[in-house]
């Protein structure tokens, strides 16, 4: 009976394993074919093949979160690294198409559609297709990459080494944003123009200088100063949230100890715990209670209700505690 069970198990497992091997072999063949196309294929061939390959890759579970030991986590990420070459090629292709529509036909609608496809790819999505997964290593989005690169200059070289051609693709995306900003400015839509000037890439040197000049004229600040301000806000907010969660953890720990000894009546000691925390932090009990309730309601999914219905009662006219940063 045991031998029969073992045979049946093998009959089930072996075809599954072979199926997974087949998918891996198919992917390896596609990667080899792509390496050949990169050297001598036409643009149309590469676009079609890259989209088909990414669609296959992102819809094949065994190549993403497969349970078979044939595809380990390290192998999965290695495949993502290799397939990112196709992703970067398509980003560059669609960004270039956006500029072509402007140069040839001044067709802003078609250009915007192509730029949106390039941006979708920077988030790891395959535009125009529903896939089960997204690309794992390039998925932040164009605008967020620009912020990160501005804050961490070394990311230029690291991203280019990891994903050759990405910076060139970003320059094409940047040029579209510069042209769009100029168009909006000429129409008197200055606030919108400023938003797009901020999406001009530092490694798009000619347009970056011009974008800085326009921003300085209209706002008194250059692009870097806008990003520096955002960075200081982010640092202040991160620090504030860390302190807030640390406070919440300490209060929750003391409440848990009170529940173990007092049962349901432990809630009665919460004001005493908050008062003790307020004394330690040199602040008012109302403001410390507000921080605690923000964290608790956030974890319970009821933050909006608290902020709109109960916060003003908790604070009793006092200003809430906010992150502070240097202008």
Tab-separated table of C-alpha atoms in Angstrom, residues 97-318:
chain	number	residue	atom	x	y	z
A	97	UNK	CA	7.639	57.802	-29.341
A	98	UNK	CA	6.171	60.607	-27.228
A	99	UNK	CA	8.841	63.001	-28.519
A	100	UNK	CA	8.341	61.782	-32.087
A	101	UNK	CA	4.641	62.656	-31.945
A	102	UNK	CA	5.545	66.184	-30.835
A	103	UNK	CA	8.281	66.655	-33.428
A	104	UNK	CA	6.336	65.220	-36.345
A	105	UNK	CA	2.699	66.157	-35.728
A	106	UNK	CA	2.624	68.334	-32.592
A	107	UNK	CA	0.145	65.721	-31.382
A	108	UNK	CA	0.015	66.250	-27.612
A	109	UNK	CA	-2.723	63.690	-27.039
A	110	UNK	CA	-0.787	60.855	-28.680
A	111	UNK	CA	2.436	62.008	-26.995
A	112	UNK	CA	0.776	61.974	-23.564
A	113	UNK	CA	-0.477	58.434	-24.181
A	114	UNK	CA	3.022	57.237	-25.081
A	115	UNK	CA	4.580	58.983	-22.078
A	116	UNK	CA	1.976	57.355	-19.822
A	117	UNK	CA	3.015	53.942	-21.185
A	118	UNK	CA	6.640	54.694	-20.365
A	119	UNK	CA	5.641	55.826	-16.874
A	120	UNK	CA	3.521	52.698	-16.366
A	121	UNK	CA	6.605	50.612	-17.121
A	122	UNK	CA	8.623	52.514	-14.491
A	123	UNK	CA	6.079	51.212	-11.967
A	124	UNK	CA	6.725	47.651	-13.153
A	125	UNK	CA	3.473	47.280	-15.118
A	126	UNK	CA	3.156	46.163	-18.708
A	127	UNK	CA	0.909	48.823	-20.330
A	128	UNK	CA	-2.177	47.549	-22.091
A	129	UNK	CA	-1.969	44.102	-20.483
A	130	UNK	CA	-3.255	42.595	-17.262
A	131	UNK	CA	-0.524	40.584	-15.588
A	132	UNK	CA	-0.512	38.588	-12.385
A	133	UNK	CA	2.727	40.142	-11.144
A	134	UNK	CA	4.803	43.288	-11.679
A	135	UNK	CA	8.507	43.702	-12.275
A	136	UNK	CA	10.249	43.526	-8.913
A	137	UNK	CA	13.343	45.716	-9.277
A	138	UNK	CA	12.053	48.738	-11.215
A	139	UNK	CA	8.672	49.708	-9.817
A	140	UNK	CA	8.937	53.080	-8.070
A	141	UNK	CA	7.703	55.384	-10.841
A	142	UNK	CA	9.486	58.163	-12.740
A	143	UNK	CA	8.664	61.031	-10.361
A	144	UNK	CA	9.723	59.067	-7.271
A	145	UNK	CA	13.000	58.017	-8.911
A	146	UNK	CA	13.749	61.673	-9.604
A	147	UNK	CA	13.172	62.548	-5.952
A	148	UNK	CA	15.329	59.678	-4.734
A	149	UNK	CA	18.136	60.528	-7.164
A	150	UNK	CA	18.013	64.164	-6.054
A	151	UNK	CA	18.291	63.123	-2.403
A	152	UNK	CA	20.882	60.410	-3.018
A	153	UNK	CA	23.179	61.418	-5.882
A	154	UNK	CA	24.994	58.068	-5.910
A	155	UNK	CA	21.796	56.447	-7.198
A	156	UNK	CA	22.676	57.813	-10.668
A	157	UNK	CA	25.583	55.493	-11.108
A	158	UNK	CA	24.083	52.569	-9.247
A	159	UNK	CA	20.860	52.530	-11.245
A	160	UNK	CA	22.713	52.913	-14.529
A	161	UNK	CA	25.064	50.061	-13.676
A	162	UNK	CA	22.178	47.856	-12.616
A	163	UNK	CA	19.878	48.831	-15.491
A	164	UNK	CA	21.921	50.093	-18.479
A	165	UNK	CA	20.017	52.596	-20.586
A	166	UNK	CA	17.641	53.707	-17.828
A	167	UNK	CA	19.193	57.175	-17.499
A	168	UNK	CA	18.908	57.704	-21.269
A	169	UNK	CA	15.236	56.702	-21.114
A	170	UNK	CA	14.694	59.109	-18.223
A	171	UNK	CA	16.228	61.918	-20.282
A	172	UNK	CA	13.602	61.327	-22.976
A	173	UNK	CA	10.844	61.295	-20.357
A	174	UNK	CA	12.334	64.487	-18.924
A	175	UNK	CA	12.358	66.278	-22.274
A	176	UNK	CA	8.650	65.575	-22.682
A	177	UNK	CA	7.992	67.065	-19.222
A	178	UNK	CA	10.023	70.166	-20.088
A	179	UNK	CA	8.105	70.726	-23.310
A	180	UNK	CA	4.793	70.185	-21.540
A	181	UNK	CA	5.761	72.658	-18.796
A	182	UNK	CA	6.639	75.279	-21.415
A	183	UNK	CA	3.327	74.728	-23.183
A	184	UNK	CA	1.389	75.136	-19.945
A	185	UNK	CA	3.365	78.252	-19.046
A	186	UNK	CA	2.602	79.796	-22.440
A	187	UNK	CA	-1.099	79.164	-21.758
A	188	UNK	CA	-0.877	80.995	-18.427
A	189	UNK	CA	-1.303	77.794	-16.391
A	190	UNK	CA	1.689	78.563	-14.174
A	191	UNK	CA	0.885	76.298	-11.209
A	192	UNK	CA	0.610	73.279	-13.513
A	193	UNK	CA	3.755	74.321	-15.371
A	194	UNK	CA	5.746	74.407	-12.126
A	195	UNK	CA	4.659	70.838	-11.316
A	196	UNK	CA	6.044	69.656	-14.652
A	197	UNK	CA	9.239	71.717	-14.463
A	198	UNK	CA	9.956	69.786	-11.248
A	199	UNK	CA	9.879	66.559	-13.297
A	200	UNK	CA	12.829	67.625	-15.446
A	201	UNK	CA	15.769	65.277	-14.855
A	202	UNK	CA	19.143	66.505	-13.605
A	203	UNK	CA	20.848	64.414	-16.282
A	204	UNK	CA	18.867	66.215	-18.972
A	205	UNK	CA	21.366	69.104	-18.795
A	206	UNK	CA	20.065	71.598	-21.358
A	207	UNK	CA	16.449	71.326	-20.313
A	208	UNK	CA	17.358	71.171	-16.613
A	209	UNK	CA	19.150	74.528	-16.809
A	210	UNK	CA	16.187	76.091	-18.621
A	211	UNK	CA	13.693	74.573	-16.151
A	212	UNK	CA	15.716	75.957	-13.243
A	213	UNK	CA	15.729	79.394	-14.871
A	214	UNK	CA	11.932	79.371	-15.270
A	215	UNK	CA	11.334	78.181	-11.717
A	216	UNK	CA	13.724	80.764	-10.281
A	217	UNK	CA	11.911	83.484	-12.201
A	218	UNK	CA	8.441	82.458	-11.024
A	219	UNK	CA	9.088	81.059	-7.518
A	220	UNK	CA	12.513	82.269	-6.414
A	221	UNK	CA	13.656	78.645	-6.077
A	222	UNK	CA	15.434	76.161	-8.291
A	223	UNK	CA	14.510	72.482	-8.650
A	224	UNK	CA	17.081	71.290	-6.101
A	225	UNK	CA	15.683	73.656	-3.479
A	226	UNK	CA	12.191	72.254	-4.003
A	227	UNK	CA	13.485	68.701	-3.588
A	228	UNK	CA	15.607	69.669	-0.558
A	229	UNK	CA	12.497	71.076	1.097
A	230	UNK	CA	10.588	67.869	0.338
A	231	UNK	CA	13.490	65.849	1.763
A	232	UNK	CA	13.552	67.838	5.017
A	233	UNK	CA	9.814	67.350	5.339
A	234	UNK	CA	10.198	63.626	4.750
A	235	UNK	CA	12.958	63.318	7.367
A	236	UNK	CA	10.898	65.283	9.878
A	237	UNK	CA	7.780	63.205	9.167
A	238	UNK	CA	9.673	59.915	9.416
A	239	UNK	CA	11.183	60.958	12.744
A	240	UNK	CA	7.809	62.132	14.010
A	241	UNK	CA	6.122	58.859	13.038
A	242	UNK	CA	8.886	56.813	14.665
A	243	UNK	CA	8.444	58.735	17.916
A	244	UNK	CA	4.667	58.414	17.651
A	245	UNK	CA	4.823	54.636	17.191
A	246	UNK	CA	7.345	54.326	20.009
A	247	UNK	CA	4.944	56.192	22.299
A	248	UNK	CA	2.044	54.003	21.161
A	249	UNK	CA	4.080	50.863	21.851
A	250	UNK	CA	4.938	51.978	25.392
A	251	UNK	CA	1.326	52.884	26.218
A	252	UNK	CA	0.002	49.654	24.683
A	253	UNK	CA	2.532	47.616	26.676
A	254	UNK	CA	1.452	49.226	29.939
A	255	UNK	CA	-2.220	48.744	29.055
A	256	UNK	CA	-1.623	45.068	28.311
A	257	UNK	CA	-0.023	44.638	31.729
A	258	UNK	CA	-3.016	46.407	33.300
A	259	UNK	CA	-5.471	44.113	31.472
A	260	UNK	CA	-3.727	41.066	32.843
A	261	UNK	CA	-4.176	42.296	36.407
A	262	UNK	CA	-7.386	44.351	36.204
A	263	UNK	CA	-9.334	42.810	33.332
A	264	UNK	CA	-11.838	45.031	31.499
A	265	UNK	CA	-11.462	47.841	34.026
A	266	UNK	CA	-7.897	48.415	32.792
A	267	UNK	CA	-9.165	51.218	30.510
A	268	UNK	CA	-9.641	53.289	33.649
A	269	UNK	CA	-5.869	53.538	34.082
A	270	UNK	CA	-5.261	54.894	30.543
A	271	UNK	CA	-5.503	58.565	31.668
A	272	UNK	CA	-2.888	57.879	34.366
A	273	UNK	CA	-0.563	56.238	31.817
A	274	UNK	CA	-0.999	59.181	29.438
A	275	UNK	CA	-0.399	61.708	32.227
A	276	UNK	CA	2.819	59.916	33.151
A	277	UNK	CA	3.956	59.943	29.529
A	278	UNK	CA	3.096	63.655	29.207
A	279	UNK	CA	5.178	64.482	32.261
A	280	UNK	CA	8.115	62.488	30.895
A	281	UNK	CA	7.860	64.143	27.454
A	282	UNK	CA	7.221	67.634	28.846
A	283	UNK	CA	3.901	68.025	27.009
A	284	UNK	CA	0.206	68.157	27.829
A	285	UNK	CA	-1.846	64.979	28.439
A	286	UNK	CA	-4.322	66.017	25.717
A	287	UNK	CA	-1.643	66.183	23.026
A	288	UNK	CA	-0.038	62.905	24.116
A	289	UNK	CA	-3.473	61.251	24.155
A	290	UNK	CA	-4.000	62.551	20.618
A	291	UNK	CA	-0.768	60.921	19.435
A	292	UNK	CA	-1.722	57.636	21.082
A	293	UNK	CA	-5.236	57.637	19.590
A	294	UNK	CA	-3.940	58.507	16.117
A	295	UNK	CA	-1.718	55.416	16.202
A	296	UNK	CA	-4.413	53.173	17.676
A	297	UNK	CA	-7.106	54.258	15.220
A	298	UNK	CA	-4.646	53.984	12.365
A	299	UNK	CA	-3.958	50.334	13.279
A	300	UNK	CA	-7.702	49.676	13.627
A	301	UNK	CA	-8.571	51.338	10.304
A	302	UNK	CA	-10.719	54.044	11.913
A	303	UNK	CA	-8.359	57.018	11.663
A	304	UNK	CA	-10.666	59.117	9.467
A	305	UNK	CA	-13.521	58.761	11.956
A	306	UNK	CA	-11.261	59.799	14.820
A	307	UNK	CA	-9.829	62.820	13.007
A	308	UNK	CA	-13.240	64.055	11.865
A	309	UNK	CA	-15.371	63.231	14.923
A	310	UNK	CA	-13.382	62.923	18.129
A	311	UNK	CA	-10.049	64.660	17.784
A	312	UNK	CA	-11.315	68.126	18.627
A	313	UNK	CA	-12.804	66.755	21.860
A	314	UNK	CA	-9.563	65.030	22.823
A	315	UNK	CA	-7.432	68.113	22.195
A	316	UNK	CA	-9.919	70.530	23.794
A	317	UNK	CA	-8.782	73.523	21.767
A	318	UNK	CA	-5.054	72.740	21.866
